[in-house]
Coordinates of C-alpha atoms in Angstrom, one line a residue:
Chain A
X1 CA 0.0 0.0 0.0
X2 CA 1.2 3.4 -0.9
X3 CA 0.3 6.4 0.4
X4 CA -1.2 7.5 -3.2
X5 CA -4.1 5.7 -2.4
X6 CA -6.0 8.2 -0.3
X7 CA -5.1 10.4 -3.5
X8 CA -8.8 8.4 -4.5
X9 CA -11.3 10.6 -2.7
X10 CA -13.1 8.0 -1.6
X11 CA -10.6 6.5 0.3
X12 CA -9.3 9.6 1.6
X13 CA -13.0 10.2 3.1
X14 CA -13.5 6.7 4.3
X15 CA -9.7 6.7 6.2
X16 CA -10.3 10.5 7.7
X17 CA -13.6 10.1 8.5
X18 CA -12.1 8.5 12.2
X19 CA -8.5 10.3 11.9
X20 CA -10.3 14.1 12.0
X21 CA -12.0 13.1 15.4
X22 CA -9.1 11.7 16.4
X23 CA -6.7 14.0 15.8
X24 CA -8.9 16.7 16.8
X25 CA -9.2 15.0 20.6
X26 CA -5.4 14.6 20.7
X27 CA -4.7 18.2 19.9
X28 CA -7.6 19.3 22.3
X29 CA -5.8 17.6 25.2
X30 CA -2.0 18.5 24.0
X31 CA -3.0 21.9 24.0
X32 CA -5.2 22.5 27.1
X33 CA -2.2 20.5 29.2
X34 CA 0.3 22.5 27.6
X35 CA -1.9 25.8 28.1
X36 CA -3.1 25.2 31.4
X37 CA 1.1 23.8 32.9
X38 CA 2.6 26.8 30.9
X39 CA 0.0 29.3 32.1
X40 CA -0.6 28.1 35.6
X41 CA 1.9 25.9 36.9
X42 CA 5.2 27.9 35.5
X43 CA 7.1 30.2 37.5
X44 CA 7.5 34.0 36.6
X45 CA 10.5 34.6 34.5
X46 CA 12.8 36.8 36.5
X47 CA 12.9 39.8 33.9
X48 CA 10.2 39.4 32.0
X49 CA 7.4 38.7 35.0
X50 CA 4.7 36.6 33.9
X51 CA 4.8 38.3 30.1
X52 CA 6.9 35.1 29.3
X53 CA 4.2 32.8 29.4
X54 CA 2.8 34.3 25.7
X55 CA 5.4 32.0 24.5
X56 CA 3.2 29.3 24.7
X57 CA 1.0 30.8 21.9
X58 CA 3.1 32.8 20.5
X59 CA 5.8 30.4 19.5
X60 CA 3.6 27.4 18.1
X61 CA 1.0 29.9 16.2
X62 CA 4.4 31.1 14.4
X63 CA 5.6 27.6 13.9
X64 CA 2.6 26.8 12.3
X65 CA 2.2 29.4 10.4
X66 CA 5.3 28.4 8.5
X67 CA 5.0 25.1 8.5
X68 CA 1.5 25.9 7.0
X69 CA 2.8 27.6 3.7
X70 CA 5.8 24.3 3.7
X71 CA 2.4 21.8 3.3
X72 CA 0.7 24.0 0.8
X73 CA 4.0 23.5 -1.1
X74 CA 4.4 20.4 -1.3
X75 CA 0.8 19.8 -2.0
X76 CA 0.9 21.9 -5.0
X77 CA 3.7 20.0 -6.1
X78 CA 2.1 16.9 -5.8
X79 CA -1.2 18.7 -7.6
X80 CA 1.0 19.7 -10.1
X81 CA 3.2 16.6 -11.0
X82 CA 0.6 14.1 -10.0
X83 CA -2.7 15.8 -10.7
X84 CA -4.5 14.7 -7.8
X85 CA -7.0 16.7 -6.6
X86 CA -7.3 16.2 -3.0
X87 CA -3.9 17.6 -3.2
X88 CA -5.2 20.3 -4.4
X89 CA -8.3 20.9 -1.8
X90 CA -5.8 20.8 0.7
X91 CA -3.3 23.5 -0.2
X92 CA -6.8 25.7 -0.7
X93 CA -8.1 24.3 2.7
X94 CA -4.7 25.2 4.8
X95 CA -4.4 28.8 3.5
X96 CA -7.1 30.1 6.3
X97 CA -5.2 28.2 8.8
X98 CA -2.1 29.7 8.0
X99 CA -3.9 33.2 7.9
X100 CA -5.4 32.9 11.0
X101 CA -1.9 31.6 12.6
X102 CA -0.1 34.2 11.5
X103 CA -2.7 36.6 13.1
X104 CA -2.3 35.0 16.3
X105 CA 2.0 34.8 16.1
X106 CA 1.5 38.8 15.3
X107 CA -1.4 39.6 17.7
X108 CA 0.6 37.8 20.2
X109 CA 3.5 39.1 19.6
X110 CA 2.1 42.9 19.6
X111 CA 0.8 41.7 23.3
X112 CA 4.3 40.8 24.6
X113 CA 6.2 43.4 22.8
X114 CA 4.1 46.4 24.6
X115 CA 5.6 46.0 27.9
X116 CA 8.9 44.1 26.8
X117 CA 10.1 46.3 24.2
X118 CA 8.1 49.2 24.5
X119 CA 6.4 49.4 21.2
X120 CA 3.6 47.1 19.7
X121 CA 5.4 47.3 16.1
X122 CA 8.8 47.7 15.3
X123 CA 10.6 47.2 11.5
X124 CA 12.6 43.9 12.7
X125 CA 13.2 41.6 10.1
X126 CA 11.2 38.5 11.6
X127 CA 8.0 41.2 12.3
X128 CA 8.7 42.3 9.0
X129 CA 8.6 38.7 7.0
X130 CA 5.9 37.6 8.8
X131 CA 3.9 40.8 8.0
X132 CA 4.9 39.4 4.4
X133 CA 4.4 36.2 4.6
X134 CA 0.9 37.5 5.7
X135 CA 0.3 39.1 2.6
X136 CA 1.5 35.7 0.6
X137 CA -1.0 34.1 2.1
X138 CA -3.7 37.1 1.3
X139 CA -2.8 36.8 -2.4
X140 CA -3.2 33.4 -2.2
X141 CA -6.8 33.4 -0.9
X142 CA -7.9 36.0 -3.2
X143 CA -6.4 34.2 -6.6
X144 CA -8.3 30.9 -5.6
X145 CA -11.5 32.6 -4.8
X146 CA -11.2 34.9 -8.1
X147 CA -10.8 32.1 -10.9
X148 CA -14.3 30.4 -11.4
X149 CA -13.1 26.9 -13.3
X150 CA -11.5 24.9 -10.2
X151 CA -8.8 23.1 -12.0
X152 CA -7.5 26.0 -13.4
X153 CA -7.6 27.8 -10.1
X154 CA -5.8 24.9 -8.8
X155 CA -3.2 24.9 -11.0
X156 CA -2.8 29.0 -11.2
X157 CA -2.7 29.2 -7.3
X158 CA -0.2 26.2 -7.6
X159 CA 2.3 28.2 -9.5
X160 CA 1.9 31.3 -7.3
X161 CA 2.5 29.0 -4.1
X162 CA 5.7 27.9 -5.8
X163 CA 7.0 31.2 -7.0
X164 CA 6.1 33.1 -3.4
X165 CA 8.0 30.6 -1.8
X166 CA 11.0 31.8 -3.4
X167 CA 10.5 35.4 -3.0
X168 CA 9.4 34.6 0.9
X169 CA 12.4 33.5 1.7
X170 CA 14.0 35.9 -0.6
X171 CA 12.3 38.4 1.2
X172 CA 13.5 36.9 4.3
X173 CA 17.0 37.4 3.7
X174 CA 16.5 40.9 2.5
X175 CA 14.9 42.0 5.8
X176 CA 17.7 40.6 7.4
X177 CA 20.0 42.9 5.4
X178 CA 18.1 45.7 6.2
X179 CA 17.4 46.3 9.1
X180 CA 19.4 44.6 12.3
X181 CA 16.0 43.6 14.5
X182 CA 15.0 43.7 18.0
X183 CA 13.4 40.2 18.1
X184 CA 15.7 37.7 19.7
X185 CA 17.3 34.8 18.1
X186 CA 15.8 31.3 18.9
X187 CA 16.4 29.8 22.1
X188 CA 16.2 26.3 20.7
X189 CA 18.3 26.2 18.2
X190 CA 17.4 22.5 16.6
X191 CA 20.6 22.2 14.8
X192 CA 22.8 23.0 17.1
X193 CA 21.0 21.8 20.2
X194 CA 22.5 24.6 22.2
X195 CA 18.8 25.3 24.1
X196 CA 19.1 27.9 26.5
X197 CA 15.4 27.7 27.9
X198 CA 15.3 26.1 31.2
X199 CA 13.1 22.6 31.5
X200 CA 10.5 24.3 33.4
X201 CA 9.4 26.2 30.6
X202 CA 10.5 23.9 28.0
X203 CA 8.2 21.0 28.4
X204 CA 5.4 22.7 28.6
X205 CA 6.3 24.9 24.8
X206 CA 7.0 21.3 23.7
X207 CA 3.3 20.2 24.4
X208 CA 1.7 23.2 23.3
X209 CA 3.8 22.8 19.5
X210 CA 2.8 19.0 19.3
X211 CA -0.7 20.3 20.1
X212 CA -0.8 23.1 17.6
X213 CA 0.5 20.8 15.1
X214 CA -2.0 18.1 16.1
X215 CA -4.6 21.3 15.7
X216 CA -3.3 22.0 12.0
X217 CA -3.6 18.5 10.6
X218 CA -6.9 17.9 12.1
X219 CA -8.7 21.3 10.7
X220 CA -6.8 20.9 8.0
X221 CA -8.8 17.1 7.0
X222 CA -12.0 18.7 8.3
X223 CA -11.5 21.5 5.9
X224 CA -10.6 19.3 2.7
X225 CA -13.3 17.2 3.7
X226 CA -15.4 19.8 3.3
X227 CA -14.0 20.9 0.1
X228 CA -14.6 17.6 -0.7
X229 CA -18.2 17.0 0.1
X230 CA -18.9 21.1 -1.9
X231 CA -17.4 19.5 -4.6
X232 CA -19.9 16.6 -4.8
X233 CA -22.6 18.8 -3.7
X234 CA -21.6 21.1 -6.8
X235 CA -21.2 17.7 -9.2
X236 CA -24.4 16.5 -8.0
X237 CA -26.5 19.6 -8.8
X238 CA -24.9 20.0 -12.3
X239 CA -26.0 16.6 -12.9
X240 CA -29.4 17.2 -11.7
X241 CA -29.4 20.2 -14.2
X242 CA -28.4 18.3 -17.1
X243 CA -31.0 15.9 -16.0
X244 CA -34.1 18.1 -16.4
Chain B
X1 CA 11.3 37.5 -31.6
X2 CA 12.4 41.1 -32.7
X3 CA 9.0 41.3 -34.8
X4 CA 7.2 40.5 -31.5
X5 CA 9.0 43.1 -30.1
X6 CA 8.3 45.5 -32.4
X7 CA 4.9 44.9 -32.7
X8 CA 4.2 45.3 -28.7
X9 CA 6.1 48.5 -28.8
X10 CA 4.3 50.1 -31.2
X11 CA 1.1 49.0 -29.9
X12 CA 2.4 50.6 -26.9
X13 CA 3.3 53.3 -28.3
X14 CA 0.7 54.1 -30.6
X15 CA -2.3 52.6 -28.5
X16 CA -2.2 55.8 -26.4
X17 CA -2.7 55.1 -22.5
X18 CA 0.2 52.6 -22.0
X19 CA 3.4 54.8 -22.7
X20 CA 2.5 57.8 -21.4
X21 CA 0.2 56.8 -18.1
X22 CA 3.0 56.0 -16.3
X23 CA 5.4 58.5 -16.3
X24 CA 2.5 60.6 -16.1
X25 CA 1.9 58.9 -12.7
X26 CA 5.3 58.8 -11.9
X27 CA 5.8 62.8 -12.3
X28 CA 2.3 63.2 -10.0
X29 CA 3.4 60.9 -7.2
X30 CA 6.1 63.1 -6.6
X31 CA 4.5 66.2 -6.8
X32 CA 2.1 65.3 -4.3
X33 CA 4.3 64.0 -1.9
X34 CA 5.5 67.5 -0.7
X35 CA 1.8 68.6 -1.1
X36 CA 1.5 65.4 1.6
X37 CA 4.3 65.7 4.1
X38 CA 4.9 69.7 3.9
X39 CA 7.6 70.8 1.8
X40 CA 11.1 71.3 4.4
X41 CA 14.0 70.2 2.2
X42 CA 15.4 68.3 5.0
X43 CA 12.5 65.5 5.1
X44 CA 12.0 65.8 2.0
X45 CA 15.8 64.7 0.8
X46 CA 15.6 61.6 3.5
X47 CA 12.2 60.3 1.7
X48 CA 12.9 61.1 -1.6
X49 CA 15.0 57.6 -2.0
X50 CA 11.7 55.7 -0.5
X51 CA 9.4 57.8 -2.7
X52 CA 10.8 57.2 -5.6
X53 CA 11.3 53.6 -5.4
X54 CA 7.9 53.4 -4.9
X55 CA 6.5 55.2 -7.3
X56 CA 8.6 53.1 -9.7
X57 CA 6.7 50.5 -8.3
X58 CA 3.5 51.9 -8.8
X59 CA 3.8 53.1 -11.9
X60 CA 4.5 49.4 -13.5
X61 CA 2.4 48.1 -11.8
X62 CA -0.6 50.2 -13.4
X63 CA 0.4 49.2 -16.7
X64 CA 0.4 45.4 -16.1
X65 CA -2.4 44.0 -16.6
X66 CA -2.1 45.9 -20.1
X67 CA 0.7 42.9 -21.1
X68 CA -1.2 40.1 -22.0
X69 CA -5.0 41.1 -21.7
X70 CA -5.5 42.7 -24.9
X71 CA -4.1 39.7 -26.9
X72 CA -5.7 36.9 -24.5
X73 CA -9.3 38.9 -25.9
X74 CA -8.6 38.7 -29.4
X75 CA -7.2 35.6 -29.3
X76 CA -3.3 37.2 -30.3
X77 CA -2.5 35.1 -27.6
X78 CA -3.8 31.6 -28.5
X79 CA -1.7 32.3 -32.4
X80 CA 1.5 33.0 -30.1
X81 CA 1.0 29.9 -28.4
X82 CA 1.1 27.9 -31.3
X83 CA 3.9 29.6 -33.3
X84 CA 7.0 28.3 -33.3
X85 CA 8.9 30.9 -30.9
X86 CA 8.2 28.9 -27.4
X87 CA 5.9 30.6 -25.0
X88 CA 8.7 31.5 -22.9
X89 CA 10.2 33.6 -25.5
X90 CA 7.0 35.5 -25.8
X91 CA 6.6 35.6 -22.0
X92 CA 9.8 37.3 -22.1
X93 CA 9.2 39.8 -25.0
X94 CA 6.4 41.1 -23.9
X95 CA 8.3 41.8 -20.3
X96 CA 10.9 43.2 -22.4
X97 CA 8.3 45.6 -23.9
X98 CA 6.9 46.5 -20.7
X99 CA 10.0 47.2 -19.5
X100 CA 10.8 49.5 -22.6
X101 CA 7.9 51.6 -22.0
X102 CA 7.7 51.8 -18.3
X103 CA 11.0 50.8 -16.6
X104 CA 13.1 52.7 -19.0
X105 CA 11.4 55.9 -18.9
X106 CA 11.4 55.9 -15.2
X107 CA 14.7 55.2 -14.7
X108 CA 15.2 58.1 -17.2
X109 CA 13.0 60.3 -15.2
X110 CA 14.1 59.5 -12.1
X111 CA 16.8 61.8 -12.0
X112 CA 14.9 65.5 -12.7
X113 CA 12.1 63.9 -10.3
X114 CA 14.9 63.8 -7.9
X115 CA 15.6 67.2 -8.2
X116 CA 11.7 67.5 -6.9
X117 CA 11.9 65.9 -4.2
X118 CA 15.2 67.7 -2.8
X119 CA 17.7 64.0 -3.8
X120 CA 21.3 65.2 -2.7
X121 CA 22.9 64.8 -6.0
X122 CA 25.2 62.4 -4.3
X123 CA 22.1 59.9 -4.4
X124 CA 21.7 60.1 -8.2
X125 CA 24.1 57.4 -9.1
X126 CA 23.0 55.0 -7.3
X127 CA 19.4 55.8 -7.6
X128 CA 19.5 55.5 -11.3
X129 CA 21.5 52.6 -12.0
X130 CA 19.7 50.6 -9.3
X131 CA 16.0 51.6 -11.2
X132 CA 18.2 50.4 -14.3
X133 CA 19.1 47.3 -12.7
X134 CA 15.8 46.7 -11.0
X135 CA 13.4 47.8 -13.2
X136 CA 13.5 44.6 -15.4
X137 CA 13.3 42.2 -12.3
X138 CA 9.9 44.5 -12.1
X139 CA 8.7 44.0 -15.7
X140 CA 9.6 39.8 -15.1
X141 CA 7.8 39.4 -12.1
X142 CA 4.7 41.6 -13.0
X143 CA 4.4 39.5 -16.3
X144 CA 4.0 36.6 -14.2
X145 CA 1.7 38.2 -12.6
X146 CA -0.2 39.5 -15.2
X147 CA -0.2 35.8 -16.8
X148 CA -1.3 34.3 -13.2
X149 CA -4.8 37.3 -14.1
X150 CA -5.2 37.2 -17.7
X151 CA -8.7 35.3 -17.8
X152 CA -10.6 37.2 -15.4
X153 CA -12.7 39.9 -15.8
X154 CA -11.6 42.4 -13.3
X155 CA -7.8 41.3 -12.4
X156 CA -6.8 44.9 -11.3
X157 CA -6.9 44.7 -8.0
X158 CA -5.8 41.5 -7.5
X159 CA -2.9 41.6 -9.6
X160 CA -1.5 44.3 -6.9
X161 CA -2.2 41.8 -4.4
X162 CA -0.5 39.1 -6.0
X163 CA 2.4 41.3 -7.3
X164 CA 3.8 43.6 -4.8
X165 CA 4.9 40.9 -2.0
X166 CA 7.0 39.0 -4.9
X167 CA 8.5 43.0 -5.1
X168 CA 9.7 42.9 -1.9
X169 CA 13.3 42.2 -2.1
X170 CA 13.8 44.3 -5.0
X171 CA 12.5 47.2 -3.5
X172 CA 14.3 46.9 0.0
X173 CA 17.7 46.7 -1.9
X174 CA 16.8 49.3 -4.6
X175 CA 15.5 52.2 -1.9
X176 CA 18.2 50.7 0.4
X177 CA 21.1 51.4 -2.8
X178 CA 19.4 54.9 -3.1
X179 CA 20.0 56.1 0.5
X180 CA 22.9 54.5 0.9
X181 CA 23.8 56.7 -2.2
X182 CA 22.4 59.4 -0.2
X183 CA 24.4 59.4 2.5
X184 CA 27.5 59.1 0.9
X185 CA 28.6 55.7 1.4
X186 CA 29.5 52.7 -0.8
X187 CA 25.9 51.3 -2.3
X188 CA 27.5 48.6 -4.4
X189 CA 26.6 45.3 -1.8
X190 CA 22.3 46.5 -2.3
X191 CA 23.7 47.2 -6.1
X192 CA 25.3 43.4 -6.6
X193 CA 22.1 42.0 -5.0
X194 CA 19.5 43.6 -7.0
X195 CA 21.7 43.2 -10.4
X196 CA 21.0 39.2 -9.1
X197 CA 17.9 39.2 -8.2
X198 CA 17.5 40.8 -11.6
X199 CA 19.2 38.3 -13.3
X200 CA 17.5 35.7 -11.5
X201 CA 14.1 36.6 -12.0
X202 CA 14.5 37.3 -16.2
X203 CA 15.9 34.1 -16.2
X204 CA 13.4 31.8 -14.3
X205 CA 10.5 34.0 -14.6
X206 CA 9.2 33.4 -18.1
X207 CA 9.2 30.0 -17.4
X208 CA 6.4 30.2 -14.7
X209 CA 4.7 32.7 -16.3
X210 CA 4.3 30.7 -20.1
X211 CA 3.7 28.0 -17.6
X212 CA 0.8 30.3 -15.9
X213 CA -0.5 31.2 -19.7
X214 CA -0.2 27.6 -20.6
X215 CA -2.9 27.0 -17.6
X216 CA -4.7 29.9 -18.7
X217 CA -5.4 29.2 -22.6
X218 CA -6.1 25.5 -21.8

């Protein structure tokens, strides 16, 4: 068995219709205990008082919100070499996740930087390319809901996912190069394993990410599920149509 | 190739609108900037790098949707498609003739619209070879563009949507040349990377866009 088989619709419906429920139970509880022990059961950093504990929003939303646009890449590479269409449905159904993560890594963001560095906003290239990578995502929405024929929509909003790619992490780099920012580095550096968070808060922020991810994957089956069932609705009633 | 070109220019040319509009709108972006932001020579010579990158930006991007729209209705486009010149050979020509009669003449322009807007003179150097250098990188990307819009009805709005986050880069090192020109120091590091992002996108971009056209005419 490969895993091209729940390219078929059918089988993707028939093997998601218990993986959304689970998924979505798993990533209830992986967030509410990693909420409730960062939130609650965390001691007050020593500079940053209890302003610290945004991270456990802050720091998955953003995760996500990347990870988001990485997914919608590779699934409009599999639309466009394989042509299947559920590939397809699910770049289009991950784009309002990604939005909405973004919103919360900036909102949050906003929240913390207020009393941390004085100022909601400031020009610092990580701000700045998510603020970007906002708008990717924007352009993306609108292309997809302005073509009527779906398959060309699909393969048009393809092609822009591939190209913004490029010229997001293009843009990445050039931020850097511009303007030396005020957001610090990462304190888990993955490839270097040189972590300079303490357990305490660590395990917690470890949760919360395998819960947001849990989060993405689950809304992101519901939603190409959805997508999914519109297009049999839509199949159904052009059929009927034809019919009369 | 060189017929194509010829062709699109004079259409350009002579169809009124297209050649004109934006230097047009080029020249009244900066005359209503001081009108904006009060007219002190001081603020005025620190924003004039910033203003007139992004009127640049502006201006060809009101003339995109003018590249392929025209001959996608009267079915030009569907003849050029079939010919024997690949479609990423027109995808380029007609970049190349957006770029003639936009990023050319703004590059050209740029200079005496300095002078408006108070640019030390020090600035003109770098302003205007980095508008030569990144104007084209402008005309590639917005033909994708253009190509990702050319079957819909009212692709205007979105095209600016779709467009000015894939300008980004070249703005930040074009406006970051500029000032750097501005204050007097060496502007050739922004220079080198917009001459490659240049490079990169004329040489990568038609192929997404003929593929975008491709999808399009299907």
């Amino acid at each position: 068995m490969s895993i091209w088989k729940y390219a078929n619709p059918k089988q993707f419906m028939h093997s998601t219709a218990w993986l959304v429920p689970l998924f979505s139970y798993a990533a209830a509880g992986f967030i509410a205990v990693g909420l409730i022990w960062g939130f609650f059961f965390t001691p007050d950093d020593f500079r940053q008082g209890s302003t610290v504990k945004i991270i456990y929003l802050h720091v998955p939303s953003a995760l996500m919100a990347i990870n988001a646009w990485f997914m919608m890449l590779v699934a409009s590479l599999i639309w466009l070499i394989r042509r299947h269409h559920v590939s397809a449905l699910a770049a289009r159904a991950a784009a309002p996740i990604g939005v909405v993560m973004t919103l919360i890594a900036l909102f949050t963001g906003a929240v913390w930087g207020e009393p941390m560095w004085g100022t909601w906003w400031a020009w610092d290239p990580r701000l700045t390319s998510f603020l970007i990578l906002f708008l990717f995502y924007l352009g993306y929405i609108a292309l997809w809901q302005a073509i009527e024929t779906q398959d060309v929509a699909a393969d048009l909003t393809s092609i822009l996912c591939l190209v913004g790619s490029v010229f997001a992490v293009l843009s990445r780099y050039a931020v850097n190069f511009w303007n030396q920012g005020l957001h610090q580095g990462t304190s888990v550096p993955v490839a270097t394993g040189g972590r300079t968070v303490d357990d305490v808060f660590f395990v917690p922020l470890v949760i919360s990410m395998i819960g947001f991810g849990l989060l993405f994957v689950a809304l992101v089956l519901l939603r190409t599920r959805t997508e999914i069932r519109h297009r049999r609705l839509h199949a159904l009633l052009a059929r009927e149509r034809a019919a009369q | 190739m060189i017929a194509l070109v010829k062709r699109d220019l004079a259409l350009a040319i002579r169809a009124g609108g297209g050649f004109g509009l934006g230097l047009a709108f080029f020249l009244i972006l900066c005359v209503l900037v001081p009108f904006g932001v009060g007219p002190e020579p001081a603020l005025l010579a620190r924003i004039a790098p910033g203003i007139l990158w992004v009127g640049a930006l502006l201006a060809a991007l009101l003339s995109l949707d003018r590249i392929f729209q025209f001959d996608y209705e009267d079915g030009t486009l569907e003849v050029l498609a079939t010919a024997p010149l690949p479609l990423e050979g027109v995808a380029l020509v007609k970049a190349l003739a957006h770029w003639v009669t936009t990023g050319l003449p703004l590059t050209l322009a740029a200079a005496p619209l300095g002078m408006l807007l108070n640019l030390p003179a020090q600035a003109v150097p770098a302003l205007v070879l980095g508008l030569a250098l990144g104007t084209p990188a402008l005309s590639v990307i917005g033909a994708f563009g253009a190509a990702l819009t050319v079957g819909l009805k009212r692709g205007g709005l979105l095209i600016s949507l779709l467009v000015l986050p894939l300008y980004m880069p070249t703005l930040l090192y074009g406006a970051d040349a500029a000032r750097r020109g501005a204050a007097g120091l060496e502007a050739s590091t922004p220079l080198l990377l917009l001459a490659g992002i240049s490079a990169a996108a004329v040489a990568l971009m038609p192929f997404v866009t003929a593929a975008a056209l491709r999808m399009n005419l299907r």
